[in-house]
């Protein structure tokens, strides 16, 4: 066993041990209040990406500041996070302020900073939701249940991937990085936190960023990428998240266009009962 | 001719006369600089909606402040506008500040205010774009060309609709408001400014909000609605917008879920050459 492999195993063991007491996700999004609308947090080694942390955990940390705010009205309906710079490993500050509070909706501006420089901007809309007529326009695709879909034989090398249980149905990582261009970039997978954790708005936010880059799928080429902006629309209320519990979500993602260094992704997340919990979009920088 | 009809005709004539000199759209988005990152604007009667202005024109006004800013780097890649309150007819203030400028990307926070209250928040990402590999994952649907699609026999009653030439291919306004629920909410239409105007980032922003509410299409019921948040990803650069000129865009929009007072919409805008210029999403409040 090489020193590197030994170190990796020890690191993984630490995360697992910690999960017995506090789930790695809860440890990662923990925020310490510093006064009106200001929190201190810290990047998490358990959710490290190639450069800086997994964007989904950063987005979850930013939304967490809104959820922790004593003046918050209702639950999230829309959340947009713009990734202004890769976070450095270490502490960060989150500022969340409600800029407009109406009878049933509230609008938020969020900034995350390191060393007095902005690393993330975000806006959120929270709302008191009511029972109304409802319908789904995009039904869950017919797929085999999670226990019939095996985990992938090989995984990416970044740490955060080990925090998720992913079972690809369509469009897993390319079998070879041979540049064989495909006809579309669709992926379908069952996914949940690993170890399993009851779903809430913060973990759903991170799960919305769980798809590997669509350009890798379409091109079978591992070009460097970085998410620039990500939006989530929450269709679920707290009762639906509670009913979903620690079950799997079916995630489906597809790009619409790749052009001049940026591609987009549109995605849906259903629970096992077939309820569409969230729809999400992002635009991603790619190098070449 | 009733006094009401006479008044309406006179109003329309004024708009047409003005278009000989300055297009109604350019008049609507005009901003007067008030110092570093601050502009004054005014709502436009030509783009009036049922309550307050057409959201697309408000979004375009907000983006215009970014485009006018002397420190702007590159062209828009992502833009999110959150509608915090219906604008009152009259003046408004737009504040646009670049919070992070990198080598090739820039992040913006925008606020629009009336009487010192926030009526809109927005974030934008602008970027210098480069030639890269590119592809389209969602091809333009096969539809008849614009000149073979007649304008609708009847139109909505709000003023802003007359600023657009709309030719519905699939999913026009329901033939009757009889509550006959459909199976999906898809609409396809050819659309451009009326009178025709060369496309730019501001007019493309407004066009991204041109779809009538998906819930009206799905339910054939005119329930009150209001867009809460809207995001646009710009795939086009300036050269593609110039090449598109004053041609028609093919717009396609569909909801994914309607639940507890909010529904989402995902939409695409292609030019006549079949290039996907923008993809856009919004979440919309509905009353019942």
Coordinates of C-alpha atoms in Angstrom, one line a residue:
Chain A
X1 CA 0.0 0.0 0.0
X2 CA 1.6 3.3 -1.0
X3 CA 1.7 6.2 1.4
X4 CA -0.8 8.0 -0.8
X5 CA -3.4 5.2 -0.7
X6 CA -2.8 4.8 3.1
X7 CA -3.5 8.5 3.5
X8 CA -6.7 8.3 1.4
X9 CA -8.0 5.4 3.4
X10 CA -7.3 7.2 6.7
X11 CA -9.1 10.2 5.4
X12 CA -12.2 8.2 4.4
X13 CA -12.2 6.5 7.8
X14 CA -12.3 9.8 9.6
X15 CA -15.3 10.9 7.6
X16 CA -17.1 7.6 8.3
X17 CA -16.4 7.9 12.0
X18 CA -17.7 11.4 12.1
X19 CA -20.9 10.3 10.3
X20 CA -21.8 8.2 13.4
X21 CA -22.2 11.4 15.3
X22 CA -22.7 14.2 12.8
X23 CA -23.3 13.5 9.1
X24 CA -20.4 14.8 6.9
X25 CA -23.0 16.9 5.1
X26 CA -24.2 18.6 8.3
X27 CA -20.6 19.2 9.4
X28 CA -19.9 20.7 6.0
X29 CA -22.8 23.2 6.0
X30 CA -22.4 24.2 9.7
X31 CA -22.4 28.0 10.1
X32 CA -21.4 30.1 13.2
X33 CA -23.5 33.2 13.6
X34 CA -21.5 36.5 13.8
X35 CA -24.4 39.0 14.2
X36 CA -27.2 40.2 12.0
X37 CA -27.2 38.3 8.7
X38 CA -23.5 37.2 8.9
X39 CA -22.1 33.7 9.4
X40 CA -18.7 32.1 9.4
X41 CA -18.2 28.7 7.8
X42 CA -15.4 26.5 6.6
X43 CA -14.7 24.5 3.5
X44 CA -15.0 20.7 4.0
X45 CA -12.3 18.3 3.0
X46 CA -15.0 15.6 2.7
X47 CA -16.5 17.6 -0.2
X48 CA -13.3 18.6 -1.9
X49 CA -13.4 18.8 -5.7
X50 CA -10.5 19.0 -8.2
X51 CA -10.0 22.7 -7.5
X52 CA -11.8 24.1 -4.4
X53 CA -14.9 22.4 -3.0
X54 CA -17.8 20.7 -4.8
X55 CA -20.1 23.5 -6.0
X56 CA -23.2 21.9 -4.6
X57 CA -21.8 22.1 -1.1
X58 CA -20.9 25.8 -1.6
X59 CA -24.5 26.5 -2.8
X60 CA -25.9 24.6 0.1
X61 CA -23.8 26.6 2.6
X62 CA -25.1 29.8 1.0
X63 CA -28.7 28.7 1.1
X64 CA -28.2 27.6 4.7
X65 CA -27.5 31.2 5.7
X66 CA -30.9 32.1 4.4
X67 CA -32.6 29.2 6.2
X68 CA -30.8 30.1 9.5
X69 CA -31.9 33.8 9.3
X70 CA -34.3 34.7 12.1
X71 CA -36.4 36.9 9.7
X72 CA -36.9 34.1 7.1
X73 CA -40.4 33.8 5.8
X74 CA -41.5 30.4 4.4
X75 CA -39.4 27.9 2.4
X76 CA -37.2 28.3 -0.7
X77 CA -39.0 28.6 -4.1
X78 CA -36.1 29.8 -6.2
X79 CA -32.3 29.9 -5.5
X80 CA -29.6 31.1 -7.9
X81 CA -25.9 30.8 -7.0
X82 CA -23.1 32.4 -9.1
X83 CA -19.7 31.0 -8.6
X84 CA -17.4 34.0 -8.8
X85 CA -14.1 32.2 -7.9
X86 CA -12.9 28.9 -6.7
X87 CA -13.0 28.9 -2.9
X88 CA -9.7 28.4 -1.2
X89 CA -9.6 25.7 1.5
X90 CA -10.3 27.5 4.8
X91 CA -12.9 29.8 6.4
X92 CA -15.4 31.9 4.6
X93 CA -18.0 34.6 5.5
X94 CA -21.7 34.4 4.3
X95 CA -23.8 37.5 4.3
X96 CA -27.6 37.0 3.8
X97 CA -30.0 39.9 3.8
X98 CA -33.8 40.0 3.1
X99 CA -34.2 43.0 0.8
X100 CA -37.9 42.8 0.4
X101 CA -40.5 41.0 2.5
X102 CA -44.1 40.8 1.2
X103 CA -47.1 39.1 2.7
X104 CA -46.2 35.7 1.4
X105 CA -42.8 36.1 -0.4
X106 CA -39.4 37.3 0.6
X107 CA -36.4 38.2 -1.6
X108 CA -32.8 37.6 -0.5
X109 CA -29.3 38.7 -1.6
X110 CA -26.5 36.5 -0.4
X111 CA -22.7 37.0 -0.7
X112 CA -19.9 34.6 0.3
X113 CA -16.5 36.2 0.8
X114 CA -13.0 35.0 1.5
X115 CA -10.3 37.6 2.5
X116 CA -12.8 40.4 1.7
X117 CA -13.2 39.3 -1.9
X118 CA -16.5 38.0 -3.2
X119 CA -16.4 34.3 -4.1
X120 CA -20.1 33.7 -4.6
X121 CA -23.2 35.8 -5.2
X122 CA -26.7 34.4 -4.8
X123 CA -30.3 35.4 -4.7
X124 CA -33.2 33.5 -3.1
X125 CA -36.9 33.7 -3.0
X126 CA -38.7 32.1 -0.1
X127 CA -42.5 31.9 0.2
X128 CA -45.3 30.6 2.3
X129 CA -46.9 28.0 0.1
X130 CA -50.6 27.2 -0.1
X131 CA -52.7 24.3 -1.3
X132 CA -53.7 24.9 -4.9
X133 CA -54.5 23.0 -8.0
X134 CA -51.4 21.1 -9.2
X135 CA -50.1 18.9 -12.0
X136 CA -46.9 17.6 -13.4
X137 CA -46.0 18.3 -17.0
X138 CA -42.9 16.2 -17.1
X139 CA -43.5 12.7 -15.7
X140 CA -40.7 10.7 -14.2
X141 CA -39.2 8.5 -17.0
X142 CA -39.7 4.7 -16.7
X143 CA -36.6 3.3 -15.0
X144 CA -35.7 0.3 -13.0
X145 CA -35.9 0.8 -9.2
X146 CA -32.7 1.8 -7.3
X147 CA -31.9 -1.7 -5.9
X148 CA -31.8 -3.1 -9.4
X149 CA -29.2 -0.6 -10.6
X150 CA -25.6 -1.4 -9.5
X151 CA -23.2 1.3 -8.4
X152 CA -20.6 2.1 -11.1
X153 CA -17.5 -0.2 -11.3
X154 CA -15.2 2.9 -11.3
X155 CA -15.6 6.4 -9.9
X156 CA -14.0 9.8 -10.4
X157 CA -11.0 10.6 -8.3
X158 CA -12.4 13.6 -6.4
X159 CA -13.3 13.3 -2.8
X160 CA -16.9 14.6 -2.8
X161 CA -18.1 11.8 -5.1
X162 CA -17.7 9.4 -2.2
X163 CA -20.3 11.4 -0.3
X164 CA -23.0 10.2 -2.7
X165 CA -24.4 6.9 -3.6
X166 CA -24.9 7.1 -7.4
X167 CA -26.4 4.4 -9.6
X168 CA -26.3 5.3 -13.3
X169 CA -29.2 4.1 -15.5
X170 CA -28.3 6.0 -18.7
X171 CA -25.2 8.1 -19.5
X172 CA -22.6 7.2 -16.8
X173 CA -19.0 8.3 -17.2
X174 CA -17.8 7.4 -20.7
X175 CA -16.3 3.8 -20.8
X176 CA -13.1 5.4 -22.3
X177 CA -11.9 9.0 -22.6
X178 CA -11.4 8.5 -26.3
X179 CA -13.0 11.6 -27.7
X180 CA -15.8 9.6 -29.3
X181 CA -18.5 12.2 -29.6
X182 CA -22.0 11.1 -28.7
X183 CA -25.3 12.4 -30.0
X184 CA -26.7 13.7 -26.8
X185 CA -25.6 14.4 -23.2
X186 CA -28.4 12.9 -21.2
X187 CA -27.8 11.1 -17.9
X188 CA -30.3 9.4 -15.6
X189 CA -29.2 8.1 -12.2
X190 CA -30.5 7.2 -8.8
X191 CA -28.7 9.2 -6.2
X192 CA -28.7 10.0 -2.5
X193 CA -26.3 11.1 0.3
X194 CA -23.8 8.4 1.4
X195 CA -24.3 7.5 4.2
X196 CA -28.1 8.0 3.7
X197 CA -29.5 11.2 5.3
X198 CA -33.1 12.5 5.4
X199 CA -33.6 15.0 2.6
X200 CA -33.9 18.8 3.3
X201 CA -33.6 22.0 1.3
X202 CA -29.8 22.2 1.8
X203 CA -29.1 18.6 0.7
X204 CA -31.5 18.9 -2.2
X205 CA -29.5 22.0 -3.2
X206 CA -26.3 20.1 -3.2
X207 CA -27.9 17.1 -5.1
X208 CA -28.9 19.5 -7.8
X209 CA -25.2 19.9 -8.7
X210 CA -24.4 16.2 -8.5
X211 CA -24.3 15.5 -12.3
X212 CA -20.8 15.2 -13.8
X213 CA -20.1 17.7 -16.6
X214 CA -22.4 17.2 -19.7
X215 CA -19.4 18.0 -22.0
X216 CA -17.6 14.9 -20.6
X217 CA -20.6 12.8 -21.5
X218 CA -21.1 14.3 -24.9
X219 CA -17.4 14.3 -26.0
X220 CA -15.8 11.5 -23.9
X221 CA -13.1 14.2 -23.3
X222 CA -12.2 15.4 -19.8
X223 CA -11.9 19.1 -20.7
X224 CA -11.5 21.4 -17.6
X225 CA -14.9 22.9 -16.6
X226 CA -16.4 25.1 -13.8
X227 CA -20.0 25.9 -13.0
X228 CA -20.6 29.6 -13.4
X229 CA -24.2 30.0 -12.4
X230 CA -26.8 27.5 -11.1
X231 CA -30.6 28.0 -10.4
X232 CA -32.9 25.7 -8.5
X233 CA -36.7 25.8 -8.4
X234 CA -38.1 24.0 -5.5
X235 CA -41.4 22.3 -6.2
X236 CA -41.4 20.4 -2.9
X237 CA -42.5 21.7 0.5
X238 CA -41.2 20.5 3.8
X239 CA -43.8 17.7 4.1
X240 CA -42.7 16.2 0.8
X241 CA -39.1 16.3 1.7
X242 CA -39.9 14.6 5.0
X243 CA -42.0 12.0 3.2
X244 CA -39.0 11.4 0.8
X245 CA -36.8 10.9 3.8
X246 CA -33.5 9.1 3.0
X247 CA -34.8 7.5 -0.2
X248 CA -33.2 7.8 -3.6
X249 CA -33.8 10.6 -6.0
X250 CA -34.0 10.1 -9.7
X251 CA -31.8 12.7 -11.4
X252 CA -32.0 13.5 -15.1
X253 CA -29.7 16.0 -16.7
X254 CA -29.0 17.2 -20.3
X255 CA -27.2 20.0 -22.0
X256 CA -29.0 22.1 -24.6
X257 CA -26.1 23.9 -26.2
X258 CA -22.3 24.0 -26.0
X259 CA -20.8 27.1 -27.6
X260 CA -17.8 29.5 -27.2
X261 CA -16.6 28.2 -23.9
X262 CA -20.0 27.8 -22.1
X263 CA -22.7 25.0 -22.0
X264 CA -25.9 24.8 -20.2
X265 CA -27.5 21.9 -18.3
X266 CA -31.2 21.4 -17.5
X267 CA -32.1 18.8 -14.9
X268 CA -34.9 17.3 -12.9
X269 CA -35.0 15.5 -9.5
X270 CA -37.9 13.2 -8.7
X271 CA -38.3 11.1 -5.5
X272 CA -39.0 7.3 -5.7
X273 CA -42.8 8.1 -5.5
X274 CA -42.4 10.0 -8.8
X275 CA -42.9 13.5 -7.4
X276 CA -40.9 16.2 -9.1
X277 CA -39.1 17.8 -6.1
X278 CA -36.9 20.3 -8.0
X279 CA -35.9 21.5 -11.4
X280 CA -32.5 23.0 -11.9
X281 CA -30.3 24.6 -14.5
X282 CA -26.8 25.7 -14.7
X283 CA -24.3 27.3 -17.1
X284 CA -20.8 25.9 -17.1
X285 CA -17.4 27.2 -18.4
X286 CA -15.4 24.8 -20.5
X287 CA -11.8 25.3 -21.6
X288 CA -11.7 24.1 -25.2
Chain B
X1 CA -66.5 54.6 -32.1
X2 CA -66.6 54.6 -28.4
X3 CA -64.4 57.0 -26.4
X4 CA -62.5 54.0 -25.1
X5 CA -61.8 52.7 -28.6
X6 CA -60.8 56.2 -29.7
X7 CA -58.4 56.5 -26.8
X8 CA -56.9 53.1 -27.6
X9 CA -56.3 53.9 -31.2
X10 CA -54.8 57.3 -30.4
X11 CA -52.4 55.5 -27.9
X12 CA -51.4 53.0 -30.6
X13 CA -50.8 55.8 -33.1
X14 CA -48.5 57.6 -30.7
X15 CA -46.4 54.5 -30.3
X16 CA -46.2 54.0 -34.0
X17 CA -45.2 57.6 -34.6
X18 CA -42.5 57.4 -32.0
X19 CA -41.1 54.2 -33.7
X20 CA -40.2 56.3 -36.8
X21 CA -37.7 58.0 -34.7
X22 CA -36.9 55.9 -31.6
X23 CA -38.2 52.3 -31.4
X24 CA -40.6 51.9 -28.5
X25 CA -38.3 49.3 -27.0
X26 CA -35.3 51.6 -27.0
X27 CA -37.4 54.4 -25.5
X28 CA -38.6 51.9 -22.8
X29 CA -35.1 50.8 -21.7
X30 CA -33.5 54.2 -21.8
X31 CA -31.5 55.0 -18.7
X32 CA -30.1 58.3 -17.5
X33 CA -26.7 57.9 -15.6
X34 CA -26.7 59.3 -12.1
X35 CA -23.1 58.6 -11.1
X36 CA -21.0 55.4 -10.5
X37 CA -23.3 52.4 -11.1
X38 CA -26.6 54.2 -10.7
X39 CA -29.2 55.0 -13.4
X40 CA -32.6 56.4 -13.5
X41 CA -35.3 54.9 -15.8
X42 CA -39.1 55.2 -16.2
X43 CA -41.7 52.5 -16.8
X44 CA -43.2 52.5 -20.3
X45 CA -46.9 52.8 -21.1
X46 CA -46.1 50.9 -24.4
X47 CA -45.1 47.8 -22.4
X48 CA -47.8 47.9 -19.7
X49 CA -49.1 44.6 -18.4
X50 CA -52.2 43.9 -16.3
X51 CA -50.5 45.1 -13.1
X52 CA -47.3 47.0 -13.6
X53 CA -45.1 46.6 -16.6
X54 CA -44.3 43.5 -18.7
X55 CA -41.7 41.6 -16.7
X56 CA -39.5 41.2 -19.8
X57 CA -39.1 44.9 -20.2
X58 CA -38.2 45.3 -16.5
X59 CA -35.6 42.5 -16.8
X60 CA -34.2 44.2 -20.0
X61 CA -34.0 47.6 -18.1
X62 CA -32.0 45.8 -15.3
X63 CA -29.6 44.1 -17.8
X64 CA -29.2 47.4 -19.7
X65 CA -27.6 49.0 -16.5
X66 CA -24.9 46.2 -16.6
X67 CA -24.4 46.7 -20.4
X68 CA -24.1 50.5 -19.9
X69 CA -21.6 50.2 -17.0
X70 CA -18.1 51.6 -18.1
X71 CA -16.3 48.7 -16.2
X72 CA -18.2 45.9 -18.0
X73 CA -16.1 43.0 -19.3
X74 CA -17.5 40.9 -22.2
X75 CA -21.1 40.0 -23.0
X76 CA -23.8 38.4 -20.9
X77 CA -23.6 34.6 -20.2
X78 CA -26.1 34.3 -17.4
X79 CA -28.7 36.7 -16.0
X80 CA -31.2 36.1 -13.2
X81 CA -33.9 38.6 -12.3
X82 CA -36.1 38.3 -9.2
X83 CA -39.4 40.2 -9.3
X84 CA -39.8 41.4 -5.7
X85 CA -42.8 43.6 -6.3
X86 CA -45.0 44.9 -9.1
X87 CA -43.5 48.2 -10.3
X88 CA -45.6 51.3 -10.0
X89 CA -46.0 53.4 -13.1
X90 CA -43.3 56.0 -12.9
X91 CA -39.5 56.5 -12.3
X92 CA -37.2 53.9 -10.9
X93 CA -33.5 53.6 -9.9
X94 CA -31.2 50.8 -11.1
X95 CA -28.0 50.1 -9.2
X96 CA -25.5 47.8 -10.9
X97 CA -22.1 46.9 -9.3
X98 CA -19.4 44.5 -10.5
X99 CA -18.6 42.5 -7.3
X100 CA -15.9 40.4 -8.8
X101 CA -13.8 40.8 -12.0
X102 CA -11.7 37.9 -13.1
X103 CA -9.5 37.5 -16.2
X104 CA -12.4 36.6 -18.5
X105 CA -15.5 36.7 -16.3
X106 CA -17.3 39.3 -14.2
X107 CA -20.0 39.0 -11.6
X108 CA -22.7 41.6 -11.1
X109 CA -25.4 42.4 -8.4
X110 CA -28.2 44.6 -9.6
X111 CA -31.1 46.2 -7.7
X112 CA -34.0 48.2 -8.9
X113 CA -35.8 50.5 -6.5
X114 CA -38.8 52.7 -6.3
X115 CA -39.3 55.0 -3.4
X116 CA -36.3 53.4 -1.6
X117 CA -37.9 50.0 -1.7
X118 CA -36.4 47.1 -3.7
X119 CA -38.7 46.0 -6.5
X120 CA -36.2 43.8 -8.4
X121 CA -32.9 42.0 -7.6
X122 CA -30.7 40.5 -10.2
X123 CA -27.4 38.9 -10.8
X124 CA -25.4 38.7 -14.0
X125 CA -22.3 37.0 -15.3
X126 CA -20.6 38.6 -18.2
X127 CA -17.6 37.0 -20.0
X128 CA -15.1 37.3 -22.8
X129 CA -16.0 34.4 -25.1
X130 CA -13.6 32.4 -27.1
X131 CA -13.8 30.0 -30.1
X132 CA -14.1 26.4 -28.8
X133 CA -15.6 23.1 -29.8
X134 CA -19.4 23.5 -29.9
X135 CA -22.5 21.5 -30.4
X136 CA -26.3 21.7 -30.0
X137 CA -28.0 19.0 -27.9
X138 CA -31.5 20.2 -28.5
X139 CA -32.2 20.8 -32.2
X140 CA -34.8 23.3 -33.4
X141 CA -38.1 21.4 -33.8
X142 CA -39.4 21.1 -37.4
X143 CA -41.9 23.9 -37.9
X144 CA -43.3 25.8 -40.9
X145 CA -41.5 29.1 -41.6
X146 CA -42.8 32.3 -40.1
X147 CA -44.5 33.6 -43.3
X148 CA -46.6 30.4 -43.4
X149 CA -47.9 30.9 -39.9
X150 CA -50.7 33.5 -39.5
X151 CA -50.9 35.9 -36.6
X152 CA -53.6 34.9 -34.0
X153 CA -57.2 36.0 -34.7
X154 CA -57.5 37.4 -31.2
X155 CA -55.0 38.7 -28.8
X156 CA -54.7 39.4 -25.1
X157 CA -55.9 42.8 -23.8
X158 CA -52.7 44.1 -22.3
X159 CA -50.7 46.7 -24.1
X160 CA -47.2 45.1 -24.2
X161 CA -48.5 42.3 -26.4
X162 CA -48.9 44.8 -29.3
X163 CA -45.1 45.4 -29.2
X164 CA -44.5 41.8 -30.4
X165 CA -45.4 40.0 -33.7
X166 CA -46.4 36.5 -32.5
X167 CA -47.3 33.6 -34.7
X168 CA -48.3 30.5 -32.8
X169 CA -47.5 27.1 -34.2
X170 CA -48.5 25.0 -31.3
X171 CA -50.2 25.9 -28.0
X172 CA -51.7 29.4 -28.6
X173 CA -54.1 30.9 -26.2
X174 CA -56.9 28.4 -25.4
X175 CA -59.8 28.7 -27.9
X176 CA -62.2 29.0 -24.9
X177 CA -61.6 29.7 -21.2
X178 CA -63.6 26.7 -20.3
X179 CA -61.3 25.0 -17.7
X180 CA -60.7 22.0 -20.1
X181 CA -57.4 20.7 -18.7
X182 CA -54.8 19.7 -21.3
X183 CA -52.1 17.1 -21.1
X184 CA -49.2 19.4 -21.4
X185 CA -48.3 23.1 -21.5
X186 CA -46.1 23.3 -24.6
X187 CA -46.2 26.4 -26.8
X188 CA -44.2 27.0 -30.0
X189 CA -44.3 30.4 -31.8
X190 CA -42.4 32.6 -34.1
X191 CA -41.9 36.0 -32.4
X192 CA -40.0 39.3 -32.9
X193 CA -40.4 42.9 -31.9
X194 CA -43.2 44.8 -33.6
X195 CA -42.1 46.9 -35.5
X196 CA -39.1 44.7 -36.3
X197 CA -35.9 45.7 -34.6
X198 CA -32.4 44.2 -34.8
X199 CA -31.8 41.8 -32.0
X200 CA -29.5 42.6 -29.1
X201 CA -29.0 41.3 -25.6
X202 CA -31.6 43.6 -24.1
X203 CA -34.3 42.7 -26.6
X204 CA -33.4 39.0 -26.3
X205 CA -33.9 39.3 -22.6
X206 CA -37.4 40.7 -23.0
X207 CA -38.2 38.0 -25.6
X208 CA -37.3 35.3 -23.1
X209 CA -40.4 36.4 -21.1
X210 CA -42.8 36.6 -24.0
X211 CA -44.6 33.3 -23.4
X212 CA -48.1 33.7 -21.9
X213 CA -48.5 31.8 -18.6
X214 CA -48.2 28.0 -18.9
X215 CA -51.0 27.5 -16.4
X216 CA -53.4 29.3 -18.8
X217 CA -52.4 26.9 -21.5
X218 CA -52.6 23.8 -19.4
X219 CA -55.9 24.6 -17.6
X220 CA -57.7 27.0 -20.0
X221 CA -58.3 29.0 -16.9
X222 CA -57.1 32.6 -16.5
X223 CA -55.9 32.4 -12.9
X224 CA -53.9 35.4 -11.7
X225 CA -50.1 34.9 -12.0
X226 CA -46.8 36.7 -11.6
X227 CA -43.3 35.7 -12.5
X228 CA -41.1 35.5 -9.3
X229 CA -37.7 34.7 -10.8
X230 CA -36.4 34.3 -14.3
X231 CA -33.0 33.1 -15.5
X232 CA -31.5 33.5 -19.0
X233 CA -28.4 31.7 -20.4
X234 CA -27.1 33.4 -23.5
X235 CA -25.5 31.1 -25.9
X236 CA -25.2 33.8 -28.6
X237 CA -22.4 36.2 -29.0
X238 CA -22.7 39.7 -30.6
X239 CA -21.9 38.4 -34.0
X240 CA -24.8 35.8 -33.9
X241 CA -27.2 38.5 -32.7
X242 CA -26.1 40.8 -35.6
X243 CA -26.5 37.9 -38.0
X244 CA -30.0 37.2 -36.6
X245 CA -30.9 40.9 -37.2
X246 CA -34.6 41.6 -37.3
X247 CA -35.6 38.1 -38.1
X248 CA -38.0 35.9 -36.2
X249 CA -37.1 33.7 -33.3
X250 CA -38.7 30.4 -32.7
X251 CA -39.7 30.2 -29.0
X252 CA -40.6 27.0 -27.3
X253 CA -41.8 26.9 -23.7
X254 CA -43.2 24.2 -21.3
X255 CA -43.9 23.9 -17.6
X256 CA -42.4 21.0 -15.7
X257 CA -44.5 21.1 -12.5
X258 CA -47.4 23.1 -11.0
X259 CA -47.6 22.8 -7.3
X260 CA -48.6 24.8 -4.1
X261 CA -49.0 28.1 -5.9
X262 CA -45.9 28.0 -8.1
X263 CA -45.0 26.6 -11.5
X264 CA -41.9 26.6 -13.5
X265 CA -41.3 27.2 -17.2
X266 CA -38.3 26.0 -19.3
X267 CA -37.9 27.6 -22.8
X268 CA -35.6 27.9 -25.8
X269 CA -35.1 30.6 -28.4
X270 CA -33.7 29.7 -31.8
X271 CA -33.1 32.1 -34.7
X272 CA -34.4 31.3 -38.2
X273 CA -31.1 29.7 -39.1
X274 CA -31.7 27.1 -36.3
X275 CA -29.1 28.4 -33.9
X276 CA -30.1 28.2 -30.2
X277 CA -29.5 31.8 -29.0
X278 CA -30.7 31.4 -25.5
X279 CA -32.3 29.0 -23.0
X280 CA -34.4 30.4 -20.2
X281 CA -36.3 29.3 -17.1
X282 CA -38.7 31.0 -14.8
X283 CA -40.8 30.2 -11.7
X284 CA -44.2 31.8 -11.5
X285 CA -46.7 32.4 -8.7
X286 CA -50.3 31.4 -9.4
X287 CA -53.3 32.2 -7.3
X288 CA -55.3 28.9 -7.1

